[in-house]
Amino acid sequence: MDSSESAAGKQRKSAKRPPSEDAGAAEERLKQKKHSALCATLGGEDASVRLLEELVFGAEERLSERLAQQDSSVLLEDDDTHSVGSEDCGSERPAVRSAVWEDEDDELDEEVDMTHRFRRDFKKSEAENKMTKPRLQQRLKEQFQKAMGGTPSWAEVTAKRSQKKEPETEDEDESEELLRRTGNFIGSSDSLPKGIIKIKKCLNANSECPGGDQLSSVQFHPSAQIVMTAGLDHSVSLFQVDGKSNPKIQTIHLENYPVNKASFSADGEHIVATGMRNKLFYIYDMMEGKVIPVLSVRGLNEQRVSDFQVSPDGKYLLLSGSSGYLHLMTTKTREVIRSMKMNGSVCAAAFTSDSSKIFANSQEGEVFIWDVQSSKCLKKFADDGCIRGTSLALSRDGLYLACGSQSGVVNIYSQKDCLHTLEPRPLKAVMNLVTAATSLCFNSTSEILSIGSRADDEANRLVHLPSFTVFSNFPQFQKKTIFRTRCLDFSPQSGFYTVANNKGHALLFR
């Protein structure tokens, strides 16, 4: 009996469990219905309320499906809003977030006081009492390049990189553009336009020791930043050229010997000086500091030697004698090895750049071309329209020949035409002087021809090549500055131009 009752009780318990589970599910559904009815009464079914409901009360599968659908709809809505915004805004840029804190002083260029004793040397005029920091930095770069003799290789690499990153901007200050480097200012005709030349007057080259009388010679050293002056005050002086102070290096006094012409040797180690009274001339050895008088030259039958030319290879001195004679003297043995005779009197002569030929101009207006090795006259032609010749100059690149005349006309020829044409015609006749053209000089790149006259004040002009036009802004000063030109020269890299005048000053231009 007992066993049968216990078995019947277990069956009743097991039969009662399913109805209890069904009752729990029914209660949950009832709660959901009540909650949905409550949401409906509050104003509708909120999506967030539904998600919370399903999260609390189950239905994970429906939840995941609805989340996926909602994400896709949100992405589509974002795309639509972006497209609409782009159509509405057009080319408007997105708003830039402003900084939390800004200093108004950062936008202002701070100016530096240039009257301070440490910064006075960087001033280029008395009006520069204030200078911005970028301008002062540029000025310091110029001073460094000047001290280095040009831009160092490592600085050029840096400059090239910066040029690739940022475009070049034009400098407002013309003088700073000119003095940006101390190397070759005149690189090509593109960098030297005709019409107006960028030039600036500097302190006189011999300001520390002006000549006591008129200067007869001025010349730049072929390789160093040195200029030499010589004159009728019996002295030859050397100065270092920097454009600011131009300190004196040395002065050589030649007793009772007014110097008619002085010139550096081709290697720059010697100075040759001739006088006006006899055939005695001096050679100054710059390396040893000795003055060597040359009392006589073997094979030279002249009473006086006043003018000469140094060959570019340094092997010869061409001595101008009387009665149309030209004497070729070797610098090694100091003896005359050849002599050449031309019609009339010699007024000027010059070597070609390779030292193989000699061009000579006579006072009768004829130009002779000589071969150095054979001493033969290769060509002779009349200078067009010249009645009396006064000067002659050859360009270093072998392109041009310039011949000056007593009337002030300067004819510019092609050297090639002079050698191969029977009667060469001038490329241009420069008629900007009204007195005798006594001084002619080409710059190193043959883009400027300087002409001057010792017969009139301010008679000095710069001719642009190959346009053969005169620069209109030189000379242009309120008062007389150049006075009478005795001699002129360009520096080896054409950075400086100097004029020796009758006042004993060597004017310096940059």
Short mmCIF file of C-alpha atoms in Angstrom, two decimals:
data_model
loop_
_atom_site.label_atom_id
_atom_site.label_comp_id
_atom_site.label_asym_id
_atom_site.label_seq_id
_atom_site.Cartn_x
_atom_site.Cartn_y
_atom_site.Cartn_z
CA MET A 1 0.00 0.00 0.00
CA ASP A 2 2.69 2.43 0.97
CA SER A 3 4.71 1.81 -2.14
CA SER A 4 1.74 2.26 -4.40
CA GLU A 5 0.78 5.57 -2.73
CA SER A 6 4.29 6.97 -3.12
CA ALA A 7 4.37 6.09 -6.80
CA ALA A 8 1.01 7.76 -7.34
CA GLY A 9 2.25 10.93 -5.56
CA LYS A 10 5.34 11.20 -7.82
CA GLN A 11 3.12 10.90 -10.88
CA ARG A 12 0.89 13.71 -9.62
CA LYS A 13 3.91 15.98 -8.96
CA SER A 14 5.35 15.29 -12.38
CA ALA A 15 1.99 15.99 -13.93
CA LYS A 16 1.70 19.32 -12.05
CA ARG A 17 5.14 20.76 -13.26
CA PRO A 18 4.14 21.65 -16.87
CA PRO A 19 1.16 23.78 -15.84
CA SER A 20 3.50 25.79 -13.50
CA GLU A 21 5.91 26.50 -16.37
CA ASP A 22 3.07 27.49 -18.69
CA ALA A 23 1.79 29.82 -16.06
CA GLY A 24 5.19 31.61 -15.86
CA ALA A 25 5.34 32.17 -19.61
CA ALA A 26 1.81 33.42 -19.59
CA GLU A 27 2.66 35.88 -16.85
CA GLU A 28 5.62 37.23 -18.91
CA ARG A 29 3.43 37.68 -21.98
CA LEU A 30 0.87 39.42 -19.87
CA LYS A 31 3.50 41.81 -18.54
CA GLN A 32 4.66 42.56 -22.06
CA LYS A 33 1.12 43.33 -23.17
CA LYS A 34 0.60 45.59 -20.19
CA HIS A 35 3.88 47.39 -20.89
CA SER A 36 3.06 47.86 -24.57
CA ALA A 37 -0.34 49.18 -23.65
CA LEU A 38 1.31 51.59 -21.23
CA CYS A 39 3.71 52.81 -23.95
CA ALA A 40 0.81 53.27 -26.34
CA THR A 41 -0.98 55.38 -23.80
CA LEU A 42 2.13 57.48 -23.20
CA GLY A 43 2.26 58.48 -26.87
CA GLY A 44 3.61 55.65 -28.99
CA GLU A 45 6.19 52.96 -29.11
CA ASP A 46 9.65 54.33 -28.44
CA ALA A 47 12.46 52.39 -30.11
CA SER A 48 14.73 52.76 -27.13
CA VAL A 49 12.01 51.46 -24.81
CA ARG A 50 11.52 48.45 -27.06
CA LEU A 51 15.22 47.64 -27.01
CA LEU A 52 15.27 47.85 -23.24
CA GLU A 53 12.17 45.72 -23.04
CA GLU A 54 13.55 43.02 -25.26
CA LEU A 55 16.88 43.12 -23.44
CA VAL A 56 15.19 42.60 -20.09
CA PHE A 57 12.55 40.13 -21.11
CA GLY A 58 14.46 38.09 -23.68
CA ALA A 59 13.89 37.81 -27.45
CA GLU A 60 17.61 37.86 -28.30
CA GLU A 61 17.08 36.83 -31.93
CA ARG A 62 14.68 39.65 -32.67
CA LEU A 63 17.03 42.04 -30.89
CA SER A 64 20.04 41.14 -33.07
CA GLU A 65 17.96 41.41 -36.28
CA ARG A 66 16.63 44.82 -35.33
CA LEU A 67 20.07 46.09 -34.37
CA ALA A 68 21.48 45.10 -37.78
CA GLN A 69 18.57 46.80 -39.56
CA GLN A 70 19.01 49.94 -37.44
CA ASP A 71 22.77 50.18 -38.14
CA SER A 72 22.22 49.99 -41.88
CA SER A 73 19.49 52.61 -41.75
CA VAL A 74 21.73 54.92 -39.71
CA LEU A 75 24.54 54.61 -42.27
CA LEU A 76 22.15 55.44 -45.08
CA GLU A 77 20.85 58.43 -43.18
CA ASP A 78 24.43 59.68 -42.61
CA ASP A 79 25.21 59.43 -46.32
CA ASP A 80 22.05 61.32 -47.16
CA THR A 81 22.81 64.04 -44.68
CA HIS A 82 26.37 64.41 -46.01
CA SER A 83 25.21 64.62 -49.62
CA VAL A 84 22.54 67.13 -48.77
CA GLY A 85 25.01 69.17 -46.74
CA SER A 86 27.49 69.21 -49.58
CA GLU A 87 24.84 70.37 -52.02
CA ASP A 88 23.66 73.07 -49.67
CA CYS A 89 27.08 74.33 -48.58
CA GLY A 90 28.71 74.23 -52.01
CA SER A 91 32.30 75.42 -51.74
CA GLU A 92 32.14 76.41 -48.09
CA ARG A 93 35.05 75.16 -46.03
CA PRO A 94 34.48 73.30 -42.77
CA ALA A 95 34.60 75.47 -39.71
CA VAL A 96 38.06 75.73 -38.20
CA ARG A 97 38.25 75.31 -34.52
CA SER A 98 39.64 78.40 -32.90
CA ALA A 99 42.49 78.14 -30.48
CA VAL A 100 41.70 78.27 -26.81
CA TRP A 101 44.17 81.13 -26.32
CA GLU A 102 45.79 83.49 -28.84
CA ASP A 103 48.43 86.15 -28.40
CA GLU A 104 47.90 89.19 -30.60
CA ASP A 105 51.58 90.09 -30.37
CA ASP A 106 52.51 86.94 -32.28
CA GLU A 107 51.01 88.37 -35.46
CA LEU A 108 53.17 91.51 -35.26
CA ASP A 109 56.72 91.55 -36.71
CA GLU A 110 59.04 92.45 -33.92
CA GLU A 111 61.54 95.12 -34.92
CA VAL A 112 65.13 95.09 -33.78
CA ASP A 113 66.98 98.23 -32.71
CA MET A 114 69.83 98.70 -35.19
CA THR A 115 71.42 101.56 -33.27
CA HIS A 116 72.91 99.10 -30.80
CA ARG A 117 76.69 99.03 -30.99
CA PHE A 118 76.71 95.31 -31.85
CA ARG A 119 74.40 95.85 -34.85
CA ARG A 120 75.64 99.13 -36.29
CA ASP A 121 77.87 97.40 -38.84
CA PHE A 122 74.85 95.71 -40.43
CA LYS A 123 73.23 99.03 -41.36
CA LYS A 124 73.44 100.06 -45.01
CA SER A 125 72.12 103.58 -44.45
CA GLU A 126 71.57 105.94 -41.56
CA ALA A 127 67.80 105.60 -41.99
CA GLU A 128 67.81 101.94 -40.95
CA ASN A 129 67.23 102.49 -37.25
CA LYS A 130 64.74 99.61 -37.05
CA MET A 131 64.74 96.29 -38.85
CA THR A 132 62.51 93.24 -38.74
CA LYS A 133 63.92 89.92 -37.64
CA PRO A 134 63.64 88.25 -41.10
CA ARG A 135 65.46 91.19 -42.68
CA LEU A 136 68.18 91.08 -40.04
CA GLN A 137 68.56 87.34 -40.58
CA GLN A 138 69.01 87.95 -44.32
CA ARG A 139 71.60 90.63 -43.57
CA LEU A 140 73.54 88.20 -41.36
CA LYS A 141 73.51 85.62 -44.16
CA GLU A 142 75.03 88.19 -46.49
CA GLN A 143 77.78 88.96 -44.00
CA PHE A 144 78.58 85.26 -43.68
CA GLN A 145 78.72 84.77 -47.44
CA LYS A 146 80.94 87.80 -47.71
CA ALA A 147 83.37 86.44 -45.14
CA MET A 148 83.39 83.02 -46.83
CA GLY A 149 83.93 84.46 -50.30
CA GLY A 150 80.67 82.96 -51.57
CA THR A 151 78.00 80.49 -50.55
CA PRO A 152 79.47 77.25 -49.06
CA SER A 153 78.55 73.97 -50.70
CA TRP A 154 76.55 72.78 -47.71
CA ALA A 155 74.53 75.99 -47.73
CA GLU A 156 73.83 75.63 -51.44
CA VAL A 157 72.41 72.13 -50.86
CA THR A 158 70.17 73.50 -48.11
CA ALA A 159 69.07 76.35 -50.34
CA LYS A 160 68.18 73.93 -53.14
CA ARG A 161 66.05 71.87 -50.79
CA SER A 162 64.25 74.92 -49.52
CA GLN A 163 63.63 76.06 -53.08
CA LYS A 164 61.93 72.76 -53.84
CA LYS A 165 59.64 73.11 -50.84
CA GLU A 166 58.82 76.82 -51.12
CA PRO A 167 58.71 79.10 -54.20
CA GLU A 168 61.18 81.93 -54.40
CA THR A 169 59.97 85.40 -53.42
CA GLU A 170 61.41 88.66 -54.75
CA ASP A 171 63.28 90.79 -52.31
CA GLU A 172 61.92 94.29 -51.84
CA ASP A 173 65.32 95.81 -51.19
CA GLU A 174 67.29 96.09 -54.45
CA SER A 175 70.59 96.46 -52.66
CA GLU A 176 69.99 93.24 -50.73
CA GLU A 177 69.22 91.44 -53.97
CA LEU A 178 72.50 92.71 -55.41
CA LEU A 179 74.57 91.84 -52.34
CA ARG A 180 73.05 88.43 -51.70
CA ARG A 181 76.37 86.80 -52.60
CA THR A 182 79.85 87.95 -53.32
CA GLY A 183 80.51 85.59 -56.17
CA ASN A 184 79.70 86.16 -59.80
CA PHE A 185 76.94 88.78 -59.94
CA ILE A 186 76.84 88.80 -63.71
CA GLY A 187 76.19 85.25 -64.79
CA SER A 188 74.37 85.68 -68.10
CA SER A 189 72.49 88.25 -70.14
CA ASP A 190 69.26 87.12 -68.50
CA SER A 191 70.57 88.25 -65.11
CA LEU A 192 71.87 91.52 -66.59
CA PRO A 193 69.02 93.23 -68.45
CA LYS A 194 69.71 96.27 -70.54
CA GLY A 195 68.55 99.76 -69.73
CA ILE A 196 69.18 100.03 -65.97
CA ILE A 197 71.98 98.42 -63.99
CA LYS A 198 71.83 97.68 -60.27
CA ILE A 199 74.90 99.47 -58.95
CA LYS A 200 75.81 101.06 -55.63
CA LYS A 201 78.54 103.49 -54.62
CA CYS A 202 80.82 102.10 -51.91
CA LEU A 203 83.63 103.58 -49.87
CA ASN A 204 86.62 104.50 -52.01
CA ALA A 205 89.04 101.62 -52.43
CA ASN A 206 91.97 103.79 -51.26
CA SER A 207 90.06 105.76 -48.61
CA GLU A 208 92.67 104.95 -45.95
CA CYS A 209 95.51 106.28 -48.11
CA PRO A 210 94.38 108.49 -51.02
CA GLY A 211 96.89 109.37 -53.68
CA GLY A 212 98.80 112.59 -53.24
CA ASP A 213 98.53 113.24 -56.96
CA GLN A 214 96.40 111.91 -59.79
CA LEU A 215 96.26 108.12 -60.12
CA SER A 216 97.61 106.51 -63.25
CA SER A 217 96.66 102.86 -62.61
CA VAL A 218 94.11 100.80 -60.73
CA GLN A 219 93.72 97.03 -61.00
CA PHE A 220 92.15 94.14 -59.11
CA HIS A 221 94.24 91.13 -58.13
CA PRO A 222 93.52 88.15 -60.43
CA SER A 223 92.58 85.81 -57.58
CA ALA A 224 92.44 87.67 -54.22
CA GLN A 225 90.14 90.44 -52.95
CA ILE A 226 92.88 93.04 -53.36
CA VAL A 227 93.05 96.21 -55.42
CA MET A 228 96.22 98.05 -56.40
CA THR A 229 96.58 101.77 -57.05
CA ALA A 230 99.56 103.68 -58.45
CA GLY A 231 100.11 107.29 -59.40
CA LEU A 232 102.38 110.22 -59.86
CA ASP A 233 103.05 110.44 -56.11
CA HIS A 234 105.83 107.81 -56.51
CA SER A 235 103.89 105.06 -54.70
CA VAL A 236 102.12 101.76 -55.28
CA SER A 237 99.49 100.78 -52.69
CA LEU A 238 97.54 97.60 -51.98
CA PHE A 239 94.12 97.51 -50.31
CA GLN A 240 91.81 94.74 -49.23
CA VAL A 241 88.40 95.13 -50.85
CA ASP A 242 85.32 94.56 -48.70
CA GLY A 243 83.18 97.54 -49.71
CA LYS A 244 83.00 98.96 -46.16
CA SER A 245 86.39 99.79 -44.68
CA ASN A 246 88.81 98.66 -47.44
CA PRO A 247 91.84 98.47 -45.13
CA LYS A 248 95.27 99.25 -46.50
CA ILE A 249 97.67 96.33 -46.77
CA GLN A 250 100.89 97.97 -47.90
CA THR A 251 102.38 100.98 -49.69
CA ILE A 252 105.61 100.80 -51.71
CA HIS A 253 107.41 104.11 -52.25
CA LEU A 254 109.64 104.41 -55.32
CA GLU A 255 112.06 107.28 -54.85
CA ASN A 256 111.88 109.95 -57.54
CA TYR A 257 109.85 107.65 -59.76
CA PRO A 258 106.36 108.82 -60.80
CA VAL A 259 104.53 105.67 -61.91
CA ASN A 260 102.99 105.82 -65.36
CA LYS A 261 101.55 102.29 -65.25
CA ALA A 262 101.49 99.37 -62.82
CA SER A 263 100.04 95.92 -63.30
CA PHE A 264 99.86 92.52 -61.60
CA SER A 265 101.59 89.55 -63.16
CA ALA A 266 99.40 86.74 -64.47
CA ASP A 267 99.89 84.64 -61.32
CA GLY A 268 99.41 87.66 -59.05
CA GLU A 269 102.75 87.26 -57.27
CA HIS A 270 104.52 90.26 -58.81
CA ILE A 271 103.78 93.88 -59.67
CA VAL A 272 105.42 95.55 -62.67
CA ALA A 273 105.69 99.36 -62.67
CA THR A 274 107.00 101.62 -65.42
CA GLY A 275 107.83 105.32 -65.27
CA MET A 276 107.56 108.31 -67.55
CA ARG A 277 111.17 109.44 -68.00
CA ASN A 278 113.36 106.46 -68.90
CA LYS A 279 113.39 102.74 -69.60
CA LEU A 280 113.97 101.80 -65.96
CA PHE A 281 111.12 99.79 -64.49
CA TYR A 282 110.52 98.00 -61.19
CA ILE A 283 109.28 94.54 -60.28
CA TYR A 284 107.86 94.07 -56.79
CA ASP A 285 107.94 90.51 -55.45
CA MET A 286 104.87 90.23 -53.22
CA MET A 287 105.86 86.87 -51.76
CA GLU A 288 109.29 88.02 -50.57
CA GLY A 289 108.50 91.72 -50.18
CA LYS A 290 111.41 92.85 -52.38
CA VAL A 291 111.56 95.65 -54.91
CA ILE A 292 113.71 94.63 -57.90
CA PRO A 293 114.87 97.46 -60.18
CA VAL A 294 115.38 96.44 -63.83
CA LEU A 295 117.98 98.89 -65.14
CA SER A 296 118.24 97.50 -68.65
CA VAL A 297 116.76 94.77 -70.81
CA ARG A 298 118.88 92.82 -73.23
CA GLY A 299 117.83 93.53 -76.81
CA LEU A 300 115.82 96.65 -75.93
CA ASN A 301 116.99 99.74 -77.80
CA GLU A 302 114.63 102.35 -76.43
CA GLN A 303 115.20 105.54 -74.50
CA ARG A 304 111.91 105.29 -72.65
CA VAL A 305 109.40 102.56 -71.81
CA SER A 306 106.14 103.79 -70.35
CA ASP A 307 103.42 101.38 -71.47
CA PHE A 308 103.32 97.57 -71.42
CA GLN A 309 100.94 94.60 -71.42
CA VAL A 310 101.12 91.28 -69.53
CA SER A 311 100.21 88.14 -71.46
CA PRO A 312 97.45 85.97 -69.90
CA ASP A 313 99.78 82.96 -69.74
CA GLY A 314 102.38 85.01 -67.84
CA LYS A 315 105.24 84.29 -70.23
CA TYR A 316 105.64 87.68 -71.92
CA LEU A 317 105.65 91.41 -71.39
CA LEU A 318 104.77 93.50 -74.44
CA LEU A 319 106.69 96.78 -74.25
CA SER A 320 105.46 99.72 -76.34
CA GLY A 321 108.38 101.59 -77.88
CA SER A 322 108.78 104.58 -80.11
CA SER A 323 108.32 104.81 -83.90
CA GLY A 324 105.70 102.04 -83.93
CA TYR A 325 107.84 99.30 -82.32
CA LEU A 326 106.45 96.57 -80.07
CA HIS A 327 108.98 94.49 -78.11
CA LEU A 328 108.17 91.04 -76.75
CA MET A 329 110.11 90.36 -73.55
CA THR A 330 110.12 87.06 -71.64
CA THR A 331 109.36 87.28 -67.94
CA LYS A 332 111.71 84.41 -67.15
CA THR A 333 114.97 85.74 -68.60
CA ARG A 334 113.90 89.40 -68.95
CA GLU A 335 115.21 89.81 -72.48
CA VAL A 336 113.58 90.86 -75.73
CA ILE A 337 113.10 87.88 -78.03
CA ARG A 338 111.08 89.56 -80.83
CA SER A 339 110.27 93.02 -82.07
CA MET A 340 107.42 94.10 -84.35
CA LYS A 341 107.13 97.30 -86.38
CA MET A 342 103.88 98.98 -87.37
CA ASN A 343 103.08 102.10 -89.36
CA GLY A 344 102.71 105.16 -87.21
CA SER A 345 102.90 105.29 -83.41
CA VAL A 346 101.51 102.73 -81.01
CA CYS A 347 98.64 104.01 -78.86
CA ALA A 348 97.39 100.71 -77.37
CA ALA A 349 97.91 96.95 -77.60
CA ALA A 350 96.44 93.79 -76.06
CA PHE A 351 96.92 90.01 -76.02
CA THR A 352 94.16 87.59 -76.94
CA SER A 353 92.92 85.29 -74.17
CA ASP A 354 95.11 82.40 -75.34
CA SER A 355 98.22 84.64 -75.69
CA SER A 356 98.66 83.56 -79.30
CA LYS A 357 97.94 86.90 -80.98
CA ILE A 358 98.43 90.60 -80.36
CA PHE A 359 96.02 93.35 -81.44
CA ALA A 360 97.58 96.82 -81.68
CA ASN A 361 96.01 100.18 -82.48
CA SER A 362 98.00 102.99 -84.05
CA GLN A 363 97.46 106.70 -83.68
CA GLU A 364 96.75 106.80 -87.42
CA GLY A 365 93.58 104.72 -86.92
CA GLU A 366 94.85 101.33 -88.14
CA VAL A 367 94.55 98.02 -86.29
CA PHE A 368 97.30 95.40 -86.65
CA ILE A 369 97.06 91.70 -85.73
CA TRP A 370 100.34 89.91 -84.95
CA ASP A 371 101.21 86.28 -84.38
CA VAL A 372 103.20 85.88 -81.15
CA GLN A 373 105.25 82.85 -82.18
CA SER A 374 106.32 84.04 -85.64
CA SER A 375 106.06 87.85 -85.11
CA LYS A 376 104.27 88.10 -88.46
CA CYS A 377 101.52 90.55 -89.19
CA LEU A 378 98.42 88.46 -89.87
CA LYS A 379 96.03 91.26 -90.69
CA LYS A 380 95.75 95.03 -90.94
CA PHE A 381 92.56 97.04 -91.32
CA ALA A 382 91.41 100.61 -90.81
CA ASP A 383 89.22 101.42 -87.83
CA ASP A 384 85.95 102.55 -89.34
CA GLY A 385 85.66 106.36 -89.31
CA CYS A 386 88.66 106.80 -87.02
CA ILE A 387 91.06 109.66 -87.66
CA ARG A 388 93.24 109.25 -84.58
CA GLY A 389 93.22 106.14 -82.39
CA THR A 390 93.49 106.39 -78.61
CA SER A 391 92.68 103.01 -76.98
CA LEU A 392 91.97 99.32 -77.53
CA ALA A 393 90.51 96.42 -75.51
CA LEU A 394 89.77 92.73 -76.08
CA SER A 395 87.13 90.63 -74.33
CA ARG A 396 88.34 87.56 -72.47
CA ASP A 397 85.99 85.16 -74.24
CA GLY A 398 87.33 86.13 -77.66
CA LEU A 399 84.10 87.70 -78.92
CA TYR A 400 84.68 91.44 -79.08
CA LEU A 401 87.27 94.06 -79.95
CA ALA A 402 86.77 97.69 -78.90
CA CYS A 403 88.69 100.59 -80.46
CA GLY A 404 88.54 104.13 -79.08
CA SER A 405 89.21 107.31 -81.03
CA GLN A 406 90.05 110.95 -80.41
CA SER A 407 86.49 112.00 -81.29
CA GLY A 408 85.03 109.85 -78.50
CA VAL A 409 83.52 107.20 -80.78
CA VAL A 410 84.12 103.60 -79.69
CA ASN A 411 83.75 100.94 -82.39
CA ILE A 412 82.93 97.39 -81.26
CA TYR A 413 83.98 94.61 -83.63
CA SER A 414 83.74 90.85 -83.69
CA GLN A 415 87.18 89.31 -83.26
CA LYS A 416 86.21 86.56 -85.68
CA ASP A 417 85.32 89.09 -88.37
CA CYS A 418 88.57 90.94 -87.80
CA LEU A 419 90.56 87.78 -88.45
CA HIS A 420 88.62 86.45 -91.46
CA THR A 421 87.07 89.47 -93.15
CA LEU A 422 89.04 91.73 -95.45
CA GLU A 423 87.37 94.95 -94.25
CA PRO A 424 85.48 94.23 -91.04
CA ARG A 425 82.58 96.47 -90.14
CA PRO A 426 81.84 97.41 -86.54
CA LEU A 427 78.89 95.77 -84.81
CA LYS A 428 78.15 99.05 -83.09
CA ALA A 429 79.59 102.55 -82.91
CA VAL A 430 79.10 103.91 -79.38
CA MET A 431 78.86 107.71 -79.52
CA ASN A 432 78.10 108.59 -75.91
CA LEU A 433 81.40 110.40 -75.32
CA VAL A 434 82.28 113.75 -76.84
CA THR A 435 85.95 113.71 -75.83
CA ALA A 436 88.74 111.21 -76.52
CA ALA A 437 87.99 107.66 -75.34
CA THR A 438 91.19 106.96 -73.42
CA SER A 439 90.12 103.98 -71.26
CA LEU A 440 88.35 100.78 -72.31
CA CYS A 441 87.72 97.59 -70.31
CA PHE A 442 85.49 94.51 -70.67
CA ASN A 443 84.21 92.65 -67.64
CA SER A 444 84.99 88.96 -67.15
CA THR A 445 81.79 87.71 -68.80
CA SER A 446 81.88 90.19 -71.72
CA GLU A 447 78.48 91.63 -70.79
CA ILE A 448 79.72 95.10 -69.89
CA LEU A 449 82.13 97.40 -71.70
CA SER A 450 83.34 100.36 -69.67
CA ILE A 451 84.50 103.46 -71.54
CA GLY A 452 86.03 106.59 -70.08
CA SER A 453 87.74 109.84 -71.02
CA ARG A 454 90.38 111.78 -69.10
CA ALA A 455 89.51 114.99 -70.92
CA ASP A 456 86.16 115.73 -69.24
CA ASP A 457 84.44 115.32 -65.88
CA GLU A 458 81.96 112.44 -65.44
CA ALA A 459 82.88 111.08 -68.88
CA ASN A 460 82.34 107.43 -67.94
CA ARG A 461 79.77 105.05 -69.42
CA LEU A 462 78.83 101.38 -69.12
CA VAL A 463 77.74 99.62 -72.33
CA HIS A 464 75.52 96.53 -72.16
CA LEU A 465 76.44 93.63 -74.41
CA PRO A 466 75.24 92.17 -76.71
CA SER A 467 72.50 94.83 -77.05
CA PHE A 468 75.21 97.55 -77.41
CA THR A 469 73.13 100.02 -75.39
CA VAL A 470 74.37 102.32 -72.64
CA PHE A 471 72.95 101.95 -69.13
CA SER A 472 70.89 105.07 -68.54
CA ASN A 473 71.37 105.28 -64.76
CA PHE A 474 75.18 105.48 -64.69
CA PRO A 475 76.64 107.85 -63.82
CA GLN A 476 73.73 109.59 -62.12
CA PHE A 477 74.63 111.65 -59.09
CA GLN A 478 73.54 115.03 -57.75
CA LYS A 479 77.12 116.26 -57.70
CA LYS A 480 80.32 115.37 -59.47
CA THR A 481 81.78 112.13 -58.18
CA ILE A 482 83.90 110.48 -60.85
CA PHE A 483 85.60 113.62 -62.18
CA ARG A 484 88.19 112.72 -64.86
CA THR A 485 88.73 109.03 -65.52
CA ARG A 486 92.38 107.99 -65.60
CA CYS A 487 91.99 104.21 -65.42
CA LEU A 488 89.25 101.64 -64.74
CA ASP A 489 88.89 97.93 -64.03
CA PHE A 490 86.42 95.17 -63.09
CA SER A 491 87.01 92.58 -60.39
CA PRO A 492 87.61 88.98 -61.58
CA GLN A 493 84.02 87.96 -60.81
CA SER A 494 82.53 91.33 -61.86
CA GLY A 495 81.31 92.06 -58.34
CA PHE A 496 83.18 95.39 -58.13
CA TYR A 497 83.95 98.19 -60.54
CA THR A 498 86.63 100.78 -59.82
CA VAL A 499 87.59 104.08 -61.44
CA ALA A 500 90.84 105.96 -60.75
CA ASN A 501 90.46 109.70 -61.21
CA ASN A 502 92.63 112.81 -61.33
CA LYS A 503 91.91 113.59 -57.65
CA GLY A 504 93.91 110.63 -56.37
CA HIS A 505 90.81 108.57 -55.48
CA ALA A 506 89.93 105.04 -56.57
CA LEU A 507 86.14 105.07 -56.67
CA LEU A 508 84.49 101.74 -55.88
CA PHE A 509 81.09 100.58 -57.11
CA ARG A 510 79.25 97.38 -56.36
#
